[in-house]
Amino acid sequence: NLPPPIDAEAWGSFKNGIFQGYQTMDLLAAFFFSVFVIRHLREKQEGQKTALLPVFFKASLIGAGLLSVIYYVLVLLGAMYATELAQILPEDMLAYVAQRSIGPLAAPIVCCAVVFACLTTSIVLASLFADFLKKEIAKEKISNWAALTITLIITLFISTLEFSGIARILGPILEVIYPALIVLTVLSILHKLWGWTSLRTPIFIAFILKLASPWLARL
């Protein structure tokens, strides 16, 4: 099925872009990737006096800069082909834009880009979930190999839902939890820089307001 038509008004388009943007799950990925990267850097820097904070800051700037450039280009391409994309399914949009913009080279370039993007993400997430499964759920009663095997089996079954099925399940969940995650991110930065101590209450308020937003909108 095609996605429902969106409001052409500026605010409606912006709001739709924000909510659809939740499904990129970049913020969630940042939580997991940061744990993986920080652990790796701490192990590598063990015994050295080099401060890790400047390294983290530079890495964050590089990552944020690259993502900003990528999303700027994607938004630009989306605006260029907006009228044509209205009839294209969400999972086919990237391939369609690539085909229209770079021609015959689109297929191999898009395939390689998607494979490498998904591979790096899946390696990190599989490693972290397997570690969580082994330590927190199984309480060290299973091996690393067993934990990773279980993780990959779960992933295999989820992948059979395809893009549309996964998006249909995750969409409502992400729309509810993302405002709280954004507040958590901002407050964590404030805590690190200026010693902000109140974390739970603002996060809880953001979560409750999001749940209550359909009723508040009717007032």
Tab-separated table of N, CA and C in Angstrom, residues 1 16 27 31 45 55 63 79 83 101 116 163-164 177 180 193 196 214 219:
chain	number	residue	atom	x	y	z
A	1	ASN	N	0.837	-1.200	0.000
A	1	ASN	CA	0.000	0.000	0.000
A	1	ASN	C	0.870	1.248	0.000
A	16	ASN	N	5.691	15.895	9.803
A	16	ASN	CA	5.746	14.560	9.210
A	16	ASN	C	7.191	14.094	9.051
A	27	LEU	N	19.295	8.098	16.773
A	27	LEU	CA	19.573	8.367	18.181
A	27	LEU	C	19.762	7.070	18.954
A	31	PHE	N	23.232	5.620	20.923
A	31	PHE	CA	23.377	5.056	22.270
A	31	PHE	C	24.216	3.776	22.228
A	45	GLN	N	43.238	2.758	25.290
A	45	GLN	CA	43.964	3.813	25.985
A	45	GLN	C	44.385	3.399	27.392
A	55	VAL	N	38.949	12.971	22.532
A	55	VAL	CA	38.798	11.961	21.479
A	55	VAL	C	37.321	11.734	21.188
A	63	GLY	N	31.256	12.278	13.200
A	63	GLY	CA	30.028	11.530	12.935
A	63	GLY	C	28.853	12.444	12.634
A	79	ALA	N	13.474	16.749	-2.325
A	79	ALA	CA	12.775	17.936	-2.820
A	79	ALA	C	12.774	17.985	-4.345
A	83	THR	N	7.525	15.249	-6.524
A	83	THR	CA	6.289	14.905	-7.239
A	83	THR	C	6.300	13.460	-7.722
A	101	SER	N	18.940	9.876	-10.554
A	101	SER	CA	20.019	10.860	-10.449
A	101	SER	C	21.343	10.391	-11.039
A	116	PHE	N	27.043	-2.153	3.179
A	116	PHE	CA	28.049	-1.707	4.148
A	116	PHE	C	27.417	-0.984	5.331
A	163	PHE	N	10.780	-4.605	5.234
A	163	PHE	CA	10.830	-3.203	5.659
A	163	PHE	C	9.476	-2.710	6.157
A	164	SER	N	8.435	-2.961	5.382
A	164	SER	CA	7.115	-2.426	5.728
A	164	SER	C	6.595	-3.009	7.038
A	177	ILE	N	8.457	6.756	22.399
A	177	ILE	CA	9.652	6.805	23.247
A	177	ILE	C	10.678	7.848	22.808
A	180	ALA	N	11.163	11.192	24.829
A	180	ALA	CA	11.847	10.942	26.098
A	180	ALA	C	13.334	10.686	25.882
A	193	LEU	N	28.298	18.519	31.385
A	193	LEU	CA	28.954	19.824	31.250
A	193	LEU	C	28.758	20.715	32.470
A	196	TRP	N	24.000	19.065	35.811
A	196	TRP	CA	22.536	18.968	35.932
A	196	TRP	C	22.172	17.640	36.590
A	214	PRO	N	-2.543	12.914	21.927
A	214	PRO	CA	-3.791	12.833	21.141
A	214	PRO	C	-4.973	13.491	21.842
A	219	LEU	N	-8.194	19.487	22.819
A	219	LEU	CA	-8.649	20.538	23.732
A	219	LEU	C	-8.734	21.887	23.025
